[in-house]
Coordinates of C-alpha atoms in Angstrom, one line a residue:
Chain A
X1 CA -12.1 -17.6 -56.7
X2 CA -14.3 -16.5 -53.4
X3 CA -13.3 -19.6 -50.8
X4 CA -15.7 -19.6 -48.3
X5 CA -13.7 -18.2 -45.3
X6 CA -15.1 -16.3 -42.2
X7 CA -14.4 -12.5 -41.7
X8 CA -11.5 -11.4 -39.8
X9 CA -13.6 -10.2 -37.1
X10 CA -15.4 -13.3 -36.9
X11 CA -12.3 -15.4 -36.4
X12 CA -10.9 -12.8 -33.8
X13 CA -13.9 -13.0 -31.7
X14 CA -14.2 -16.9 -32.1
X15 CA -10.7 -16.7 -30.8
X16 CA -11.6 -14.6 -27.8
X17 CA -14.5 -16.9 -26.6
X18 CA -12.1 -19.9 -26.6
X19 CA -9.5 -17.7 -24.3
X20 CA -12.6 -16.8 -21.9
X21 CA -13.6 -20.6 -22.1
X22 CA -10.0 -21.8 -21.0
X23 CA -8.3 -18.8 -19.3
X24 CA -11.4 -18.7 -16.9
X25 CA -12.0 -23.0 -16.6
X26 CA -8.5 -23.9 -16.9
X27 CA -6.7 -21.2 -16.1
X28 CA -4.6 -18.8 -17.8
X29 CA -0.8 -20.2 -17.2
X30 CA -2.4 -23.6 -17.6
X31 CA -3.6 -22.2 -21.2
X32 CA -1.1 -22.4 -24.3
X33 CA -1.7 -20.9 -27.7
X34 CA -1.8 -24.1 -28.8
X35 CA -4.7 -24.9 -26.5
X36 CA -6.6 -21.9 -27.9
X37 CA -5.6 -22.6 -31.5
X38 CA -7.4 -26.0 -31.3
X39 CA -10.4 -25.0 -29.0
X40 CA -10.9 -22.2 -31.8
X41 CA -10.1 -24.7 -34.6
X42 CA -7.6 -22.2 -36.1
X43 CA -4.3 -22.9 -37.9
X44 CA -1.5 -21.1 -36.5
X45 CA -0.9 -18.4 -39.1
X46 CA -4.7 -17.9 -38.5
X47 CA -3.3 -17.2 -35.1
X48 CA -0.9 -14.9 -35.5
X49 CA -2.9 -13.0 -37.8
X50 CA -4.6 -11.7 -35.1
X51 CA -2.2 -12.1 -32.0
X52 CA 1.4 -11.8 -31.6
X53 CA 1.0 -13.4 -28.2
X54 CA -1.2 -15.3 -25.6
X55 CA -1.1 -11.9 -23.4
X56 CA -2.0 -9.7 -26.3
X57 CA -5.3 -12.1 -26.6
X58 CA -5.7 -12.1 -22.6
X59 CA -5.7 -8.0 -23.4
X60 CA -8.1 -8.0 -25.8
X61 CA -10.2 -10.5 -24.0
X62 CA -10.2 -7.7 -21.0
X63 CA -10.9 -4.9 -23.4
X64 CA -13.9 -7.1 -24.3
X65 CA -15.1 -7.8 -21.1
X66 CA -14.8 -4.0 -20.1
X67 CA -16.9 -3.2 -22.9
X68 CA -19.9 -6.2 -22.3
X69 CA -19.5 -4.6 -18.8
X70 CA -19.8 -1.1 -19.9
X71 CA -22.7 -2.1 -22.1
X72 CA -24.9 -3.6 -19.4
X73 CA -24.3 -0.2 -17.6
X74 CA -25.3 1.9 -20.1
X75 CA -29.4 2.7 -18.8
X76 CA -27.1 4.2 -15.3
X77 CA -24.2 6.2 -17.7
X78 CA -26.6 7.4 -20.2
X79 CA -29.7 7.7 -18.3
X80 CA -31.1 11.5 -18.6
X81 CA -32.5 12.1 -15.5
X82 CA -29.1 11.3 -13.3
X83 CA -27.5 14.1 -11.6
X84 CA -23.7 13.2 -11.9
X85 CA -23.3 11.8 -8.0
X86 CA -26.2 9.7 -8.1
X87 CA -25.1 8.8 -11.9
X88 CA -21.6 8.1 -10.1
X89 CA -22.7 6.3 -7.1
X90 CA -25.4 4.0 -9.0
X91 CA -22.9 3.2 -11.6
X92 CA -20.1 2.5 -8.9
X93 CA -22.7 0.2 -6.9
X94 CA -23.5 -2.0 -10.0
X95 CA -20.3 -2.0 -11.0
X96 CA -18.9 -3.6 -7.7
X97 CA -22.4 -5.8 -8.0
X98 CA -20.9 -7.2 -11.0
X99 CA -17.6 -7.5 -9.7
X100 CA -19.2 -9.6 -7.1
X101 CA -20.9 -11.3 -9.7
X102 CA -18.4 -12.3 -12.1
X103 CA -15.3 -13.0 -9.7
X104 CA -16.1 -16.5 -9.1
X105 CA -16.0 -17.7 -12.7
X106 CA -13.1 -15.2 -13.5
X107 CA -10.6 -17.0 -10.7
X108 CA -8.7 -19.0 -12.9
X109 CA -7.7 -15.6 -14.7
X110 CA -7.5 -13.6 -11.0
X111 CA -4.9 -16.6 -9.8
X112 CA -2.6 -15.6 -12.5
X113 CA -2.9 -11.7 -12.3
X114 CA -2.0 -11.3 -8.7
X115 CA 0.6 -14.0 -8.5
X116 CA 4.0 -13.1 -7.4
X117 CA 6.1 -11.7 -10.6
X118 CA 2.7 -11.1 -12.6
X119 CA 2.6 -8.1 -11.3
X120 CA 3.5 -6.7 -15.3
X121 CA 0.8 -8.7 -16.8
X122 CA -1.7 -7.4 -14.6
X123 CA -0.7 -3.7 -15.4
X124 CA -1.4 -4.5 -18.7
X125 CA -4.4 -5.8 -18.2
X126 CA -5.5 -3.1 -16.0
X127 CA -4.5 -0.3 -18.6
X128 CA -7.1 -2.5 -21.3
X129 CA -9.7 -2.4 -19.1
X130 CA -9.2 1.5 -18.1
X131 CA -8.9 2.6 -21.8
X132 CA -12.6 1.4 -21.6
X133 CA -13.6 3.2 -18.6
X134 CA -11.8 6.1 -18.9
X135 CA -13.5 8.1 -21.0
X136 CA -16.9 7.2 -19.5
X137 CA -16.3 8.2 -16.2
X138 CA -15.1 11.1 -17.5
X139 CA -18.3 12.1 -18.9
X140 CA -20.0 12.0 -15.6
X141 CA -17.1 13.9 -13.6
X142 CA -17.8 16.4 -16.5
X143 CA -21.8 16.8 -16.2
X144 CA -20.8 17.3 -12.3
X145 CA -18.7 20.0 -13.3
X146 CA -21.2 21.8 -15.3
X147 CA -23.6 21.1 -12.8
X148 CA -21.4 23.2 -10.2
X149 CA -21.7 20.3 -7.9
X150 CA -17.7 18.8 -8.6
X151 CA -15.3 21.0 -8.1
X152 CA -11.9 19.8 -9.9
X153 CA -9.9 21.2 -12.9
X154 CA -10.1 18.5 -15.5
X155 CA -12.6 15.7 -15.8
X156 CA -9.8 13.6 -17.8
X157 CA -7.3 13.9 -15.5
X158 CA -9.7 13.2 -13.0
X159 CA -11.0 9.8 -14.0
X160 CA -7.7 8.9 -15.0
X161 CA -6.4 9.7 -11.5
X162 CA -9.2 7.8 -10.0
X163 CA -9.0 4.6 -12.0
X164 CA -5.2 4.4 -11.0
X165 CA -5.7 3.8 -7.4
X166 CA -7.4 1.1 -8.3
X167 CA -3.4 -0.7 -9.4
X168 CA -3.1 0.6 -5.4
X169 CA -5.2 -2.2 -4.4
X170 CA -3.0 -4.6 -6.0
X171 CA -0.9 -5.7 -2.8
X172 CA -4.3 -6.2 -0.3
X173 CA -5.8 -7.8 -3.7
X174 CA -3.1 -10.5 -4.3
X175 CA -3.0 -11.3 0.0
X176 CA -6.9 -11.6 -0.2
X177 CA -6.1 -14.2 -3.0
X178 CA -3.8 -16.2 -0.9
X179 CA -6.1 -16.0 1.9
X180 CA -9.5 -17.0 0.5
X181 CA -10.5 -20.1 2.0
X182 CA -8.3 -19.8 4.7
X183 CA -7.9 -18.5 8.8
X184 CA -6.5 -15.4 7.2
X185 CA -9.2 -14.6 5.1
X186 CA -11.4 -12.4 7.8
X187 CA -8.1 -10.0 8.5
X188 CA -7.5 -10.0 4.5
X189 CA -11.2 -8.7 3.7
X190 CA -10.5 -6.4 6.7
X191 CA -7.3 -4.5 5.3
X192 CA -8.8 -4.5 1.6
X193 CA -11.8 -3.0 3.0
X194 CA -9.6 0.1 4.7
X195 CA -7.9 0.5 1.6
X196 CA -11.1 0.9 -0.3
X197 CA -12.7 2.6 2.2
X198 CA -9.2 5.4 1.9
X199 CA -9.6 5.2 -1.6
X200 CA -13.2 6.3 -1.4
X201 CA -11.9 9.4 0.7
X202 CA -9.6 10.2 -2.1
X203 CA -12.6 10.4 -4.6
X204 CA -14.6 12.6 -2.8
X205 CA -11.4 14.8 -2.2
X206 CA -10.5 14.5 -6.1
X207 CA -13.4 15.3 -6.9
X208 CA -14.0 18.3 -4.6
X209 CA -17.0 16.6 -2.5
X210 CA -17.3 15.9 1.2
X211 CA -16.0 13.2 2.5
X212 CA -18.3 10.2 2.3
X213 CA -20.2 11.6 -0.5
X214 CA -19.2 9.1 -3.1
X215 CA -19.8 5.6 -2.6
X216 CA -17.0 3.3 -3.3
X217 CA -17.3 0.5 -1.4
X218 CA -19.9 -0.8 1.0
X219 CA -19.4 -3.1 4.1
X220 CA -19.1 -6.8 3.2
X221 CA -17.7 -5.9 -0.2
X222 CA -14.0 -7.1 0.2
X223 CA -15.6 -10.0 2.1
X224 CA -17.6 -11.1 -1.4
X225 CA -14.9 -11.2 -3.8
X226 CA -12.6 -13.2 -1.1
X227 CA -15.5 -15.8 -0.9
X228 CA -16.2 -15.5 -4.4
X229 CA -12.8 -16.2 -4.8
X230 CA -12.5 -19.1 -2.7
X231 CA -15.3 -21.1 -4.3
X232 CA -13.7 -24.3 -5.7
X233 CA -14.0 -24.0 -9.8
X234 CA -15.7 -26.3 -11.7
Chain B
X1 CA 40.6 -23.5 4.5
X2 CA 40.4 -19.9 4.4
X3 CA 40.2 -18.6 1.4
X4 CA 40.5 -15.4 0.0
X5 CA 37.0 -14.5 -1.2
X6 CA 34.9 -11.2 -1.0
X7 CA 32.5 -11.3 1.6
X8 CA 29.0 -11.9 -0.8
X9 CA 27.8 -8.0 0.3
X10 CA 30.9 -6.7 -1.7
X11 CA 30.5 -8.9 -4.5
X12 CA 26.6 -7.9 -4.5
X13 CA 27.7 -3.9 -4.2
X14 CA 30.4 -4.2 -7.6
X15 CA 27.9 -6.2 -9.7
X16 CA 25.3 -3.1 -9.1
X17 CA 28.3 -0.8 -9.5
X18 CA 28.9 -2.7 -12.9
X19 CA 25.4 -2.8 -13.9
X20 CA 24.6 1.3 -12.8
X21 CA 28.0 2.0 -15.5
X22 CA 26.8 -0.6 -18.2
X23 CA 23.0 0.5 -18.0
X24 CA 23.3 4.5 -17.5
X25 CA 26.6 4.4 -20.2
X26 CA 25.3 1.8 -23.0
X27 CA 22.0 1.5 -22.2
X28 CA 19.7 -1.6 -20.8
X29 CA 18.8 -3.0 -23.2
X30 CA 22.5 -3.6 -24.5
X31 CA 23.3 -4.9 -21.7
X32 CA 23.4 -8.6 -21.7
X33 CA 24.0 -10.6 -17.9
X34 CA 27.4 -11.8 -19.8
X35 CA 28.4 -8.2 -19.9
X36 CA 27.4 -8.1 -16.5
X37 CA 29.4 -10.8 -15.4
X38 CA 32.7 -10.1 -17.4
X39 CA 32.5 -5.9 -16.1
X40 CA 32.2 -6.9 -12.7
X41 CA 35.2 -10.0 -13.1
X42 CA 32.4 -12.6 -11.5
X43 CA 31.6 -16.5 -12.9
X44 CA 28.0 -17.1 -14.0
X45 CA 27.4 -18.7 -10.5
X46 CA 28.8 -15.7 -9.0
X47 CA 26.2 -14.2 -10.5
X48 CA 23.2 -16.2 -9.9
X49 CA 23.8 -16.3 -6.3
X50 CA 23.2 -13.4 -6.2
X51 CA 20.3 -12.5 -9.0
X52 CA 18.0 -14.7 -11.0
X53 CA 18.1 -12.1 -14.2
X54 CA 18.3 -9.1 -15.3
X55 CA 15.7 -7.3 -13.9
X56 CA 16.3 -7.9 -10.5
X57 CA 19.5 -6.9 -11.2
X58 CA 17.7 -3.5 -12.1
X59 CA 15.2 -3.6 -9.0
X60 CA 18.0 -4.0 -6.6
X61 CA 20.3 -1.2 -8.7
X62 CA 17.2 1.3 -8.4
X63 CA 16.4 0.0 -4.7
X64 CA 20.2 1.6 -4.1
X65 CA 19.4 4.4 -6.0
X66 CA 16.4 5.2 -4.2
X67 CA 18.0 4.9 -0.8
X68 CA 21.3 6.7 -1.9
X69 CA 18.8 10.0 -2.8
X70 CA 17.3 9.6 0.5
X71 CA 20.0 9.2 2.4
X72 CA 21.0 12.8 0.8
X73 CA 17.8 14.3 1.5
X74 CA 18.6 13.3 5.4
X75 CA 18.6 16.8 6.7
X76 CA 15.6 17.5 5.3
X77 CA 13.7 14.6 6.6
X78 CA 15.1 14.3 9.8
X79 CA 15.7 18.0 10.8
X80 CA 14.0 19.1 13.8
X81 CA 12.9 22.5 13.1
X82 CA 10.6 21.7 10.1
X83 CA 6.9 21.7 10.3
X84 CA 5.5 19.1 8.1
X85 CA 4.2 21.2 5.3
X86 CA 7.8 23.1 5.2
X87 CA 8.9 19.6 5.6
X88 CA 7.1 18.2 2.7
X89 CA 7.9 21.2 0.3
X90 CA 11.8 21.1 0.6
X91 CA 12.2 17.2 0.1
X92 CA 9.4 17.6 -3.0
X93 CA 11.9 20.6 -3.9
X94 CA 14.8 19.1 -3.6
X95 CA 14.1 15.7 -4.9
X96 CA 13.1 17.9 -8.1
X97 CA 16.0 19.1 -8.5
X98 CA 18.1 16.1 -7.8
X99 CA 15.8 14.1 -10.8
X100 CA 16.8 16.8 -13.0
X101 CA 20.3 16.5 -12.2
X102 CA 20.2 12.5 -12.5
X103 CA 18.2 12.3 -15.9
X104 CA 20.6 12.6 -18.1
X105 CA 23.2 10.3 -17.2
X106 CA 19.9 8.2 -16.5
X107 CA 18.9 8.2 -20.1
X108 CA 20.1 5.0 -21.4
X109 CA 17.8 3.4 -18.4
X110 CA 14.8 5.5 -19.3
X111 CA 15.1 4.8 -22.9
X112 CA 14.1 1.4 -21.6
X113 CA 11.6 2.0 -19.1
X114 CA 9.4 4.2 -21.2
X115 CA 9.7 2.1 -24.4
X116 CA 6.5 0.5 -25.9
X117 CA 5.9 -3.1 -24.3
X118 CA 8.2 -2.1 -21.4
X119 CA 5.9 -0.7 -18.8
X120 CA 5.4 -4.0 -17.1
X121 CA 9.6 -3.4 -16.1
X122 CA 8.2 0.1 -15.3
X123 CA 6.2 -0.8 -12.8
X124 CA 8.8 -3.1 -11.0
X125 CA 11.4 -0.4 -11.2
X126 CA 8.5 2.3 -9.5
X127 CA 7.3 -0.3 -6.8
X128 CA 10.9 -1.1 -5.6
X129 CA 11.8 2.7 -5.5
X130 CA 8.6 3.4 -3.8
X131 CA 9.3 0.8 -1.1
X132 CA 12.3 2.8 0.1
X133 CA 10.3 6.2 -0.4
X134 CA 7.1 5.5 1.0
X135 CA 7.6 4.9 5.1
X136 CA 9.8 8.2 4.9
X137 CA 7.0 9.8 3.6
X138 CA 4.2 8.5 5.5
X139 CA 6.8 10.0 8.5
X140 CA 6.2 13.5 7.0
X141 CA 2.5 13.0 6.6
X142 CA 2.2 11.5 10.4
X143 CA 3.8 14.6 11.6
X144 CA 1.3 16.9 9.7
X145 CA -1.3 14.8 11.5
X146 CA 0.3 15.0 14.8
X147 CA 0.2 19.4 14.3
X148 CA -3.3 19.3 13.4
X149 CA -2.4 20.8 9.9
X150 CA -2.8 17.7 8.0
X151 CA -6.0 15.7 7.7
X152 CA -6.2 12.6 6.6
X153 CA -7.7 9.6 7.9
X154 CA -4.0 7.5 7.3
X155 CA -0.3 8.6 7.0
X156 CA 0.8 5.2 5.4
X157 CA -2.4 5.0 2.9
X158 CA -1.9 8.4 1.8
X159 CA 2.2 7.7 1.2
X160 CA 1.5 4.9 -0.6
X161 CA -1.6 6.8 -2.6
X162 CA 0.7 9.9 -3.5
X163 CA 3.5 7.5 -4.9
X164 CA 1.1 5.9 -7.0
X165 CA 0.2 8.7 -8.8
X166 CA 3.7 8.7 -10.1
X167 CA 2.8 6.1 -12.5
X168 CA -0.2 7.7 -13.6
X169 CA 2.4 10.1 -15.6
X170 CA 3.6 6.9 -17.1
X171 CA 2.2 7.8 -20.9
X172 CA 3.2 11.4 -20.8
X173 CA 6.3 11.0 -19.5
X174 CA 6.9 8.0 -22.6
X175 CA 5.3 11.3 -24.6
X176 CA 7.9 13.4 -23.8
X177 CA 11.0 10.6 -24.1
X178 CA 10.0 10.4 -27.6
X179 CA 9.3 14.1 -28.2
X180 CA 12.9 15.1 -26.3
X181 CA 14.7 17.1 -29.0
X182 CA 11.8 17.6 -31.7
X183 CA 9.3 20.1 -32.2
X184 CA 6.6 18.4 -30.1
X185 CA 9.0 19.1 -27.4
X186 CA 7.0 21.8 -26.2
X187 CA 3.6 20.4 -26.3
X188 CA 5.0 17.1 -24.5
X189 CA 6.4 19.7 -21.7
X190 CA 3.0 21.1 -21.6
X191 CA 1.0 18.1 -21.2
X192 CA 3.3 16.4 -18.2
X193 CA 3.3 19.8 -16.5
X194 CA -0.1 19.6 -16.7
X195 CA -0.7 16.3 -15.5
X196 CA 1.8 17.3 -12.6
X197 CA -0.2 20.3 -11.8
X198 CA -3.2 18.3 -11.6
X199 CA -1.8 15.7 -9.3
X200 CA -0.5 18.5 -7.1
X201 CA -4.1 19.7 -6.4
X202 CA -4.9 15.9 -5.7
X203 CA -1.8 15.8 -3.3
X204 CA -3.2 18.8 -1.9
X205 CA -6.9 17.2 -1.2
X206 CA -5.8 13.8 -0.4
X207 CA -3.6 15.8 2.9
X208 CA -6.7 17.6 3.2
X209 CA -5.1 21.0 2.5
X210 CA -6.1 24.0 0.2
X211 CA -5.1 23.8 -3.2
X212 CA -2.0 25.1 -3.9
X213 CA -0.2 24.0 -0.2
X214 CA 2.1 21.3 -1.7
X215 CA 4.6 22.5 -4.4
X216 CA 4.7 19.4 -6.1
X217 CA 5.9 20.9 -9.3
X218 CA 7.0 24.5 -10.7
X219 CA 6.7 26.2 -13.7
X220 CA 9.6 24.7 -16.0
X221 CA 10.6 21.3 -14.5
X222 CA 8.7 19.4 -17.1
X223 CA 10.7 21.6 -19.8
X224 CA 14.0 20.5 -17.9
X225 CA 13.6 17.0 -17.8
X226 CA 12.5 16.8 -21.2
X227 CA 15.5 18.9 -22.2
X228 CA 17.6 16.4 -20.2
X229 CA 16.2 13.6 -21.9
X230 CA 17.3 15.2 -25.0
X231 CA 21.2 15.7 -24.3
X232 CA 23.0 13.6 -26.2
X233 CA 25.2 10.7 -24.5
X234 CA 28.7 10.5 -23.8

């Protein structure tokens, strides 16, 4: 009577490494479920098993990633001997490190998300990816607070608040898209950067620091991710 | 070869007009573009010249409705005795009270908006609203900087930062659709005044003022949009 069959979980995560293989080689519009049944040798009721759709497995597949990212992170986020700003600004700095890192190979995803009228997916995908966070950078807002050193009422709130501006970049994110590669990418990188460099100011503010205190973004940063994202894909 | 047609602005003003009657009175989502069509007396290619689907029907319906509330906060933002943090307070105040005015007749859109799987129509319905919002604010923030009583490194960064915090109620706002009229009423009122408390204090730093300058919410207005919410349709 026991059929040899994989786990559940087995088959979902085989699923979600054929979405990374395709969404990030091939892209994700250029991806249909079809594509990902037969990359993951599935049947289709296997399928839909799991998924209801291909932008339930592209949220998953985010959630995922936030987690492998989160993982690599965890000596700066769990680290006992961090006081909460340098726990904040080291984590902040490896994070956009990675960013850097991973933006080339992600492009066939990023051309999707910041395309005009995918505006909705990319919310989505951005609410994954801070269900992840969240809750971590809440921790460290919180040791800053018991520390005395933040000064704000909730760290929840707080990290919450934080991780929304980052669906304010969206507009300088999408132009910097268009512009990678091109004349326009120097002004691009240029208006990201002030946006970032604003956004920092709201952090500090937020979290009842000087301004300047928290390190957001550093010069060159928007510059990376437009060349990273104007690198022809394999 | 004249003939009698409606210039194409009229035509485009009775299909919103249609769709503001069919979508407050019946609700969006039972509102097909053939209702559309047949409330406003229009062909199908009346239609489509005019709107590719539904939801920009919506984006340009709440792009009116946006500019309509501003064009009745006028006096406030153009009057020429007001120094900006007065100026700030009464078009926060008033705009308060003109959302709880509007959210009942509003509720068969909201239902929509706040609906599981809808928040991707959410976020095109908030960016086109805050399109019309955000220069007018950035006005009121420029003047704060111009009187030395504001600081902040950009008016038009710190508009556009403010108005994104509106979506950053998104989940507790959906929390307190579906708790309108039960007993978690009061615990849904409690967390989104909450939330809007906390974003007041972040509206406060992000200006650069002390805590507690910017009246961005007051004890109750949760409660009264939740109880509007709740009042059953006509």
């Amino acid at each position: 009577m026991a059929r040899q069959i994989k786990p559940a979980e087995q088959r979902r995560g085989e699923l979600l490494d054929s979405a990374q293989a395709l969404f990030f080689e091939r892209g994700y519009d250029k991806t249909t479920v079809n594509d990902l049944i037969q990359h993951a040798g599935l049947s289709k009721g296997g399928f839909y098993h799991h998924f209801s759709s291909k932008e339930e497995v592209l949220e998953a597949l985010v959630e995922r990633l936030a987690s492998a990212s989160m993982a690599e992170l965890k000596d700066v986020l769990e680290g006992p001997d961090l006081d909460a700003l340098t726990r904040l600004n080291t984590f902040l700095s490896r994070a956009r490190q990675m960013k850097v890192e991973q933006v080339p190979q992600m492009r066939g995803l990023f051309e999707t998300l910041f395309q005009p009228g995918n505006q909705v997916l990319y919310h989505r995908i951005n609410a994954a990816s801070m269900a992840v966070v969240s809750p971590l950078l809440a921790r460290i807002i919180e040791q800053g607070r018991q520390e005395d050193r933040f000064d704000v009422p909730d760290a929840h709130m707080a990290a919450e608040t934080i991780l929304h501006l980052g669906a304010a970049t969206y507009r300088s994110v999408a132009k910097a898209m268009n512009a990678a590669g091109t004349d326009e990418a120097d002004s691009a990188a240029d208006e990201l950067e002030q946006v970032l460099r604003f956004q920092g100011v709201v952090v500090d503010r937020i979290l009842g620091l000087a301004d300047g205190s928290v390190d957001y973004v550093e010069a060159g940063f928007a510059r990376a991710i437009i060349d990273g994202l104007a690198e022809p894909r394999n």
